[in-house]
PDB file of C-alpha atoms in Angstrom:
ATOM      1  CA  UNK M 257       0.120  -1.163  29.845  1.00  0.00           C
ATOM      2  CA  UNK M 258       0.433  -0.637  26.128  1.00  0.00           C
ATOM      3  CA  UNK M 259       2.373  -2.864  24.009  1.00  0.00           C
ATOM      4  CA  UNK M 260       3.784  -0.391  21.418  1.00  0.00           C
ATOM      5  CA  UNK M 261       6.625   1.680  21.532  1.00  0.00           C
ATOM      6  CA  UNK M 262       6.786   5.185  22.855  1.00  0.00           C
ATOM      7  CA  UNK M 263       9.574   6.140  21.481  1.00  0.00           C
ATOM      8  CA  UNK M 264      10.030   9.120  19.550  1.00  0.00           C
ATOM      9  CA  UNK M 265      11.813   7.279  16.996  1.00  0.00           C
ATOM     10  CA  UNK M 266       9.502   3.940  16.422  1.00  0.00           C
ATOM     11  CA  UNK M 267       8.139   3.678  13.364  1.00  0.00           C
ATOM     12  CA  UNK M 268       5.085   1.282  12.350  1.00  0.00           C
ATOM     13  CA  UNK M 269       5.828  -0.154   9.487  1.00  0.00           C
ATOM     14  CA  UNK M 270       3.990  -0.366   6.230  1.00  0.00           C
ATOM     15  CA  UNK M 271       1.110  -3.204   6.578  1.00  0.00           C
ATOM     16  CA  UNK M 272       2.336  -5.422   3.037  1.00  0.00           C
ATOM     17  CA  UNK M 273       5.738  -5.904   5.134  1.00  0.00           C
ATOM     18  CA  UNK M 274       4.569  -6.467   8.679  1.00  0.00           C
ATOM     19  CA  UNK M 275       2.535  -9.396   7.071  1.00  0.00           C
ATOM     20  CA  UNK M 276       5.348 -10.501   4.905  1.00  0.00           C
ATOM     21  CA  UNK M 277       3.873 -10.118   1.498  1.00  0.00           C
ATOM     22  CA  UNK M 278       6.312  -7.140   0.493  1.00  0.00           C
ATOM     23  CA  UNK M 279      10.028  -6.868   0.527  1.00  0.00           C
ATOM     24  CA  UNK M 280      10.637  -3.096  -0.228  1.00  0.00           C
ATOM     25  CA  UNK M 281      14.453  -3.621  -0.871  1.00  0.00           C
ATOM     26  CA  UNK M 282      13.952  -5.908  -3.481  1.00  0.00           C
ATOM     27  CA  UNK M 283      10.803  -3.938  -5.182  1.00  0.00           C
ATOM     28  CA  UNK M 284      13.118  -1.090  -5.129  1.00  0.00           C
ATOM     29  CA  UNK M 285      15.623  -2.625  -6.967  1.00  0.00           C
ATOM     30  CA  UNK M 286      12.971  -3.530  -9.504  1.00  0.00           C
ATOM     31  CA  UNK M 287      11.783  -0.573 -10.371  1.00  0.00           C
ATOM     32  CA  UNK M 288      15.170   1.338 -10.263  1.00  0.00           C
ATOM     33  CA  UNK M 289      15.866  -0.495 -13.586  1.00  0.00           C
ATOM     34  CA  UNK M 290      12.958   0.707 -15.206  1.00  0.00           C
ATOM     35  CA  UNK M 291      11.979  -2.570 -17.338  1.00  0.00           C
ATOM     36  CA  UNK M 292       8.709  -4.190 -17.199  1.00  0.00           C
ATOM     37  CA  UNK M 293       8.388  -7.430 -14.842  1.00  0.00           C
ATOM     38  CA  UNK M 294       7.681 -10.535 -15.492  1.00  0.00           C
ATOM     39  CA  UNK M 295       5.391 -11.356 -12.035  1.00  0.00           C
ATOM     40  CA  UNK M 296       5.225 -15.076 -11.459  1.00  0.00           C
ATOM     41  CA  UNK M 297       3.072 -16.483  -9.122  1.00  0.00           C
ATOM     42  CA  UNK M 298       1.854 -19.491  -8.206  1.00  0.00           C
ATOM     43  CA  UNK M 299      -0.305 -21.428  -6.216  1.00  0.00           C
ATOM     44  CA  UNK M 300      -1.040 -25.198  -5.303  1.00  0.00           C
ATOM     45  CA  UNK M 301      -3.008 -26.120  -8.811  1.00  0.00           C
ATOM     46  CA  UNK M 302      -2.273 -22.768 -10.490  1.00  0.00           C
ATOM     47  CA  UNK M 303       0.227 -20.331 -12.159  1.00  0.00           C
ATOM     48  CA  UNK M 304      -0.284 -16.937 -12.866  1.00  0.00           C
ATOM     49  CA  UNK M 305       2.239 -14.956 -15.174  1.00  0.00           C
ATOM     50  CA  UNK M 306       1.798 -10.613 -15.646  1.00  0.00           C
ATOM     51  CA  UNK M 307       3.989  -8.240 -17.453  1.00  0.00           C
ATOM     52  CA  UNK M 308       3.427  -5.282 -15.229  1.00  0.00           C
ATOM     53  CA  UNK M 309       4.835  -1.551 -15.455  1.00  0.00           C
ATOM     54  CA  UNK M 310       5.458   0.532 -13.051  1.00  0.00           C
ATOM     55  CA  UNK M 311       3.556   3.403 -12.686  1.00  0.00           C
ATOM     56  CA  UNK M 312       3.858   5.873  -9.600  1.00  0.00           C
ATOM     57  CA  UNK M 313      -0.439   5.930  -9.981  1.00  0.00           C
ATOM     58  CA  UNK M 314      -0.196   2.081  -9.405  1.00  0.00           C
ATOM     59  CA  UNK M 315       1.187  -0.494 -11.783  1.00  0.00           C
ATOM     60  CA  UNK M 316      -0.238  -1.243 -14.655  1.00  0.00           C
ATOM     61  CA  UNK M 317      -1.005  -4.839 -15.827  1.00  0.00           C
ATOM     62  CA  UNK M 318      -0.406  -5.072 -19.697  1.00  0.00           C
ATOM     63  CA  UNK M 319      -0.241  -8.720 -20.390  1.00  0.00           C
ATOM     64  CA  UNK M 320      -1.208 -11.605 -18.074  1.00  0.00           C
ATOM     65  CA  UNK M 321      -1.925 -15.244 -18.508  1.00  0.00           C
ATOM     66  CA  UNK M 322      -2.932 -18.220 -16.431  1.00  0.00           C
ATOM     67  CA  UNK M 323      -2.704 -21.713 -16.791  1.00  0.00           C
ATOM     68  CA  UNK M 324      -6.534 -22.057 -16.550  1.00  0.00           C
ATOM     69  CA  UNK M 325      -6.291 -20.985 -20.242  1.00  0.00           C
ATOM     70  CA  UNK M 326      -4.184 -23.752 -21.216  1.00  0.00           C
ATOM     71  CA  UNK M 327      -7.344 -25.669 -20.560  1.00  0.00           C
ATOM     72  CA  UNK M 328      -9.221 -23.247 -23.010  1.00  0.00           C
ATOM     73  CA  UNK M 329      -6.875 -24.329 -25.577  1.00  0.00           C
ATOM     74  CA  UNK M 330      -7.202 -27.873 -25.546  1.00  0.00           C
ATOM     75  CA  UNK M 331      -4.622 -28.340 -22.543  1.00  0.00           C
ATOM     76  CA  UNK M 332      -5.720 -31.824 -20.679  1.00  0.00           C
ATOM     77  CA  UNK M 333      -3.314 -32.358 -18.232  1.00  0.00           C
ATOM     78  CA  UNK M 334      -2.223 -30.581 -14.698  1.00  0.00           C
ATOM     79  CA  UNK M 335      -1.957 -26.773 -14.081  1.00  0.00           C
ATOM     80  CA  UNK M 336       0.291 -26.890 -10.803  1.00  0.00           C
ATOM     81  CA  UNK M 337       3.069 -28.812 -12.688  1.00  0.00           C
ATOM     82  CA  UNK M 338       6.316 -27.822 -15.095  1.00  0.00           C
ATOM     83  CA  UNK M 339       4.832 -28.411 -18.381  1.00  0.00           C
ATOM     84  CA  UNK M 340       1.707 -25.959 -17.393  1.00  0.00           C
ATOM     85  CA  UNK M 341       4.136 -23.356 -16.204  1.00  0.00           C
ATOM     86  CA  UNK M 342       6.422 -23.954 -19.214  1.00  0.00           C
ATOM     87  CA  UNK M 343       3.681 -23.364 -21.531  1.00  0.00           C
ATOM     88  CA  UNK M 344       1.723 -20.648 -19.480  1.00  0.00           C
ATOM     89  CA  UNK M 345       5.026 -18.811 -20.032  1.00  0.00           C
ATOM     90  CA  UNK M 346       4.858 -19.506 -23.640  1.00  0.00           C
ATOM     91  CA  UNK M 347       1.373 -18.371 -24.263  1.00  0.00           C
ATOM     92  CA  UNK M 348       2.732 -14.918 -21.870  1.00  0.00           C
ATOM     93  CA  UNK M 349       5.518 -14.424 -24.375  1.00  0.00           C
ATOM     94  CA  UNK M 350       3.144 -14.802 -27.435  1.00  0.00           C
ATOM     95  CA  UNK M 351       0.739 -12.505 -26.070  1.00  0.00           C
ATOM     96  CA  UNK M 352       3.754 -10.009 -25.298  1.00  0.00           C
ATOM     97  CA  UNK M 353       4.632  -9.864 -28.663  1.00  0.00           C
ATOM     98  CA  UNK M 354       1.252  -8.559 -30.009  1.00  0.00           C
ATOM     99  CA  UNK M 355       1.632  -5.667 -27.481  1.00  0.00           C
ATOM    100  CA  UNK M 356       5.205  -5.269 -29.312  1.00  0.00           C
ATOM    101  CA  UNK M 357       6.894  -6.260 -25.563  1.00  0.00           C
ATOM    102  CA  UNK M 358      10.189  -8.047 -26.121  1.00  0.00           C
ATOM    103  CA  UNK M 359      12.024  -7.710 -22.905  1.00  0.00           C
ATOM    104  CA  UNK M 360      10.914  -8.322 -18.998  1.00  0.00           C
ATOM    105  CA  UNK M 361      13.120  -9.344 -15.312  1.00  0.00           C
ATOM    106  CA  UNK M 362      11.461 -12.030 -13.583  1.00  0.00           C
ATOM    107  CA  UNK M 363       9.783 -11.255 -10.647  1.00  0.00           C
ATOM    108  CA  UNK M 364       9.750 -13.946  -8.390  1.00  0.00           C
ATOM    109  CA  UNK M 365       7.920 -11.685  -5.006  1.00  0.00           C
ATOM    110  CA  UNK M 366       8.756 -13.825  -1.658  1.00  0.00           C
ATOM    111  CA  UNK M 367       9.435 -17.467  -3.013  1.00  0.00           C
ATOM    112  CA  UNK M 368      12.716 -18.509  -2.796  1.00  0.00           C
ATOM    113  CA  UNK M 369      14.368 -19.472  -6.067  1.00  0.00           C
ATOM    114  CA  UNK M 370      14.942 -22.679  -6.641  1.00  0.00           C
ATOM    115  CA  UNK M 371      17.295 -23.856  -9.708  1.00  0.00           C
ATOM    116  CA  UNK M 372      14.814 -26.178 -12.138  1.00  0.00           C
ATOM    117  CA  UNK M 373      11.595 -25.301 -10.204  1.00  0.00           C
ATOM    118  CA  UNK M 374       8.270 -24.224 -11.795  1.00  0.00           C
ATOM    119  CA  UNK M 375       9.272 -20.669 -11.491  1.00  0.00           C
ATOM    120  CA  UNK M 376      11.783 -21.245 -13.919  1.00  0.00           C
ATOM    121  CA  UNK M 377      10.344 -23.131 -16.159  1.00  0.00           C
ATOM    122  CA  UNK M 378       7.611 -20.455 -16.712  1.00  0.00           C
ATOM    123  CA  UNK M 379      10.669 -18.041 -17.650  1.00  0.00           C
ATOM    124  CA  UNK M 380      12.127 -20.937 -19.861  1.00  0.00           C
ATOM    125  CA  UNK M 381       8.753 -20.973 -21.647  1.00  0.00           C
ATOM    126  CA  UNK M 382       8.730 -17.031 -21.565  1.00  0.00           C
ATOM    127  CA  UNK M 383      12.132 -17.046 -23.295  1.00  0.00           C
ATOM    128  CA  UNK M 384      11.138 -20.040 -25.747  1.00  0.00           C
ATOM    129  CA  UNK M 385       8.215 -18.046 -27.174  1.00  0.00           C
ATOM    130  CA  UNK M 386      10.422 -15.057 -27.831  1.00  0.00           C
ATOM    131  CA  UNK M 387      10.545 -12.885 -24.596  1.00  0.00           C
ATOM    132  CA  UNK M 388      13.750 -11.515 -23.826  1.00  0.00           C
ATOM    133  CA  UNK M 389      14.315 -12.116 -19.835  1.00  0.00           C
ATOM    134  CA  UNK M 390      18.027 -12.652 -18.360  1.00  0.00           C
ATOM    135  CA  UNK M 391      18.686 -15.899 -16.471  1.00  0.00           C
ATOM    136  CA  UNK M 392      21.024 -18.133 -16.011  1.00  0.00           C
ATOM    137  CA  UNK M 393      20.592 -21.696 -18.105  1.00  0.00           C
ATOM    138  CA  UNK M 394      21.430 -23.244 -14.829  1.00  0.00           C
ATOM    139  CA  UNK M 395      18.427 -22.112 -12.955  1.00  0.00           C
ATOM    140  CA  UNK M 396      16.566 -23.080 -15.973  1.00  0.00           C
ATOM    141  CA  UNK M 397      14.837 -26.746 -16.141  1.00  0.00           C
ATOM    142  CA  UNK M 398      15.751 -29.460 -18.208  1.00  0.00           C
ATOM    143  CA  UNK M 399      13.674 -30.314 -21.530  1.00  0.00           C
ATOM    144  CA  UNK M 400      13.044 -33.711 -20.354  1.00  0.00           C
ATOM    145  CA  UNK M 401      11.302 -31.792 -17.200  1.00  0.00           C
ATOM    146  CA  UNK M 402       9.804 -28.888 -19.527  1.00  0.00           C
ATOM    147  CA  UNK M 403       8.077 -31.274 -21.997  1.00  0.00           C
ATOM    148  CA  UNK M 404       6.677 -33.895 -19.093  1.00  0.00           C
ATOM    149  CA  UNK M 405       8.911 -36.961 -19.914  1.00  0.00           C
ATOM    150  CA  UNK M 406       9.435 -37.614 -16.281  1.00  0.00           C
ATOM    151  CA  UNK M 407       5.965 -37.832 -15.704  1.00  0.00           C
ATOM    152  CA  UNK M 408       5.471 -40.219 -18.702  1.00  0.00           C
ATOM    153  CA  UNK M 409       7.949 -42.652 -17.621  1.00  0.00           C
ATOM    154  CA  UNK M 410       7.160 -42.836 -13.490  1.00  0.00           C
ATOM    155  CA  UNK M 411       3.341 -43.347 -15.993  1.00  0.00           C
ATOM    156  CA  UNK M 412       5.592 -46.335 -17.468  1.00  0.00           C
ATOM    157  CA  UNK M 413       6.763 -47.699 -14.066  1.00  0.00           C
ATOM    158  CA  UNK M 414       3.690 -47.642 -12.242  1.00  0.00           C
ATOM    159  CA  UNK M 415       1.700 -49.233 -15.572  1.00  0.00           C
ATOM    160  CA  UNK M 416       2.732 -52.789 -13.488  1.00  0.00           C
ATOM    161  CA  UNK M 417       0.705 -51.712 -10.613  1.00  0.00           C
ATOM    162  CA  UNK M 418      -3.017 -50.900 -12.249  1.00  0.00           C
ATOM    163  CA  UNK M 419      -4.550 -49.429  -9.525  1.00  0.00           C
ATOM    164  CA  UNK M 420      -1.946 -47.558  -7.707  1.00  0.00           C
ATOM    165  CA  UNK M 421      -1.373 -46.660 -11.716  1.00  0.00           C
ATOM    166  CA  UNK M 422      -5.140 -45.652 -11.839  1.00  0.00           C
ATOM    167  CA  UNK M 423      -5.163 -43.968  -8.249  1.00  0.00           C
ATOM    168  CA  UNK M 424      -1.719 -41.573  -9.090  1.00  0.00           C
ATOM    169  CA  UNK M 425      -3.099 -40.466 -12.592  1.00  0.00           C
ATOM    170  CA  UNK M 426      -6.534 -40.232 -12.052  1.00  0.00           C
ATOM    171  CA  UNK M 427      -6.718 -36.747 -13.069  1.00  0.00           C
ATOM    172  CA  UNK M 428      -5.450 -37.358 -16.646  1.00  0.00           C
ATOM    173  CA  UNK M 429      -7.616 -40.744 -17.225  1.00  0.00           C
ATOM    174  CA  UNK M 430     -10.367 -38.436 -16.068  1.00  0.00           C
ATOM    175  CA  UNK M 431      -9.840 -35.967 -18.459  1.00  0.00           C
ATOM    176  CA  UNK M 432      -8.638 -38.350 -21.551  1.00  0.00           C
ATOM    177  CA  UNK M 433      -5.238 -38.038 -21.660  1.00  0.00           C
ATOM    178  CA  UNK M 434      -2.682 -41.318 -21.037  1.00  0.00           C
ATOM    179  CA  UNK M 435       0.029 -40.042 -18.996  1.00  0.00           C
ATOM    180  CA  UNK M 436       2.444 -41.883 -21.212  1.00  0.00           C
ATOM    181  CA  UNK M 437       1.551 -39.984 -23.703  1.00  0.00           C
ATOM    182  CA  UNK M 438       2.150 -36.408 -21.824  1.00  0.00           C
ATOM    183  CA  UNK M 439       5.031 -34.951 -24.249  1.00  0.00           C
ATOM    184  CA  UNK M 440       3.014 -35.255 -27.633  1.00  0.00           C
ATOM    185  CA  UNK M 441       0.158 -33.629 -25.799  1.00  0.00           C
ATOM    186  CA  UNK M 442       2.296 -30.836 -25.148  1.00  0.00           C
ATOM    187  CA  UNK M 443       3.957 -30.737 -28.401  1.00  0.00           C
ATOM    188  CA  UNK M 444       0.857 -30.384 -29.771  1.00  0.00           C
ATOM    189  CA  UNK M 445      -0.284 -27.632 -27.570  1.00  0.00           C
ATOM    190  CA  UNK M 446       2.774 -25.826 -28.754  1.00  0.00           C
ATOM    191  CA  UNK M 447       2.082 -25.819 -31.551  1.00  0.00           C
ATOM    192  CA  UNK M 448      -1.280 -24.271 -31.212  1.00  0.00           C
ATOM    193  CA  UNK M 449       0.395 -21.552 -29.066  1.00  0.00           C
ATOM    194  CA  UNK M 450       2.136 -20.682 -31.587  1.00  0.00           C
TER     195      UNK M 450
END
C-alpha cells in the first residue's frame, strides 16, 4: 500500500522545509521589510557573514566575508571562536561601507539565538565597524568575551599545568601566538581592519 496521502487536499511540501533548512514564516517576514540581511552562519571552525538582497530572480550576494580571511590578514588565532566572529563582522561592516551599505537585520536561518553567543558577537562586530543592524545590547557579548580576555586568563590558569597548558592551546603555540597574549593580537588586527 502506498504511504502518501490521497487526499484531495494533501499537499507535499516544499523540499528546503521537509528537510528543515527553511522556515518560510520567518523568511517571509524578512523580506516583507525590504532591508538587506545580514546572513550569519556558522560552522564548527568557521563563520560566514553575507549582506544579501532580495531579489524575486534569486538573492543577490553583495558583500560576504569569512573568517578564513582573518587569517589572510595576519589573524593567528581560532576561527570557530568570539573574537573571529567579532572581527569577521568587523571586516563585513568595512567592506559594506565601500558598497555605500549602512543598514542590515540579522539573519540568524534555523539556530536558535542565544544572548552572548558567536552569532552575536559577529553583529556586535558588524555594528562596531559602522553597520547599522538593530539588537538589543543584551543579546550582545561582553568586551571581555569580544576581545578574547577569557581565553587569556583560563591561558593564565592552566600556565601551572605545562602540558595540559601545551595540549589545550596547541593550536595557537602552533601558529605563534601565546594565548595570554590573545587581546593585543586582536587589537592589532583591528586596527588593520580598519
Amino acid at each position: 500500500m502506498n504511504n502518501m496521502a490521497t487526499n484531495q487536499r494533501y499537499v507535499v511540501q516544499f523540499r528546503r522545509k521537509r528537510t528543515g533548512r527553511t522556515d518560510y514564516h520567518k523568511r517571509l517576514k524578512l523580506l516583507s521589510g525590504d532591508t538587506i540581511r545580514m546572513v550569519i552562519r556558522k560552522s564548527v571552525h568557521h563563520m560566514r557573514l553575507q549582506l544579501i538582497e532580495y531579489n524575486p530572480q534569486g538573492d543577490k550576494v553583495i558583500v560576504s566575508a569569512t573568517t578564513q580571511e582573518l587569517t589572510k590578514k595576519g589573524y593567528k588565532g581560532g576561527t570557530g571562536n568570539l573574537p573571529a566572529a567579532y572581527l569577521c563582522g568587523i571586516l563585513l561592516a568595512h567592506k559594506a561601507k565601500a558598497k555605500k551599505i549602512e543598514r542590515a537585520i540579522a539573519d540568524i536561518g534555523l539556530s536558535t539565538p542565544v544572548q552572548g553567543s558567536v552569532l552575536f558577537a559577529a553583529v556586535a562586530g558588524a555594528k562596531e565597524g559602522g553597520l547599522d543592524v538593530p539588537t538589543s545590547d543584551e543579546a550582545l557579548p561582553k568586551m571581555d568575551r569580544l576581545t578574547g580576555k577569557h581565553i587569556a586568563d583560563y591561558a593564565k590558569l592552566l600556565k601551572k599545568d605545562d602540558a595540559h597548558y601545551k595540549r589545550v592551546f596547541s593550536a595557537y603555540l602552533k601558529h605563534g601566538i601565546v594565548p595570554e597574549n590573545l587581546p593585543a593580537h586582536i587589537d592589532d588586527i583591528k586596527k588593520k581592519l580598519k
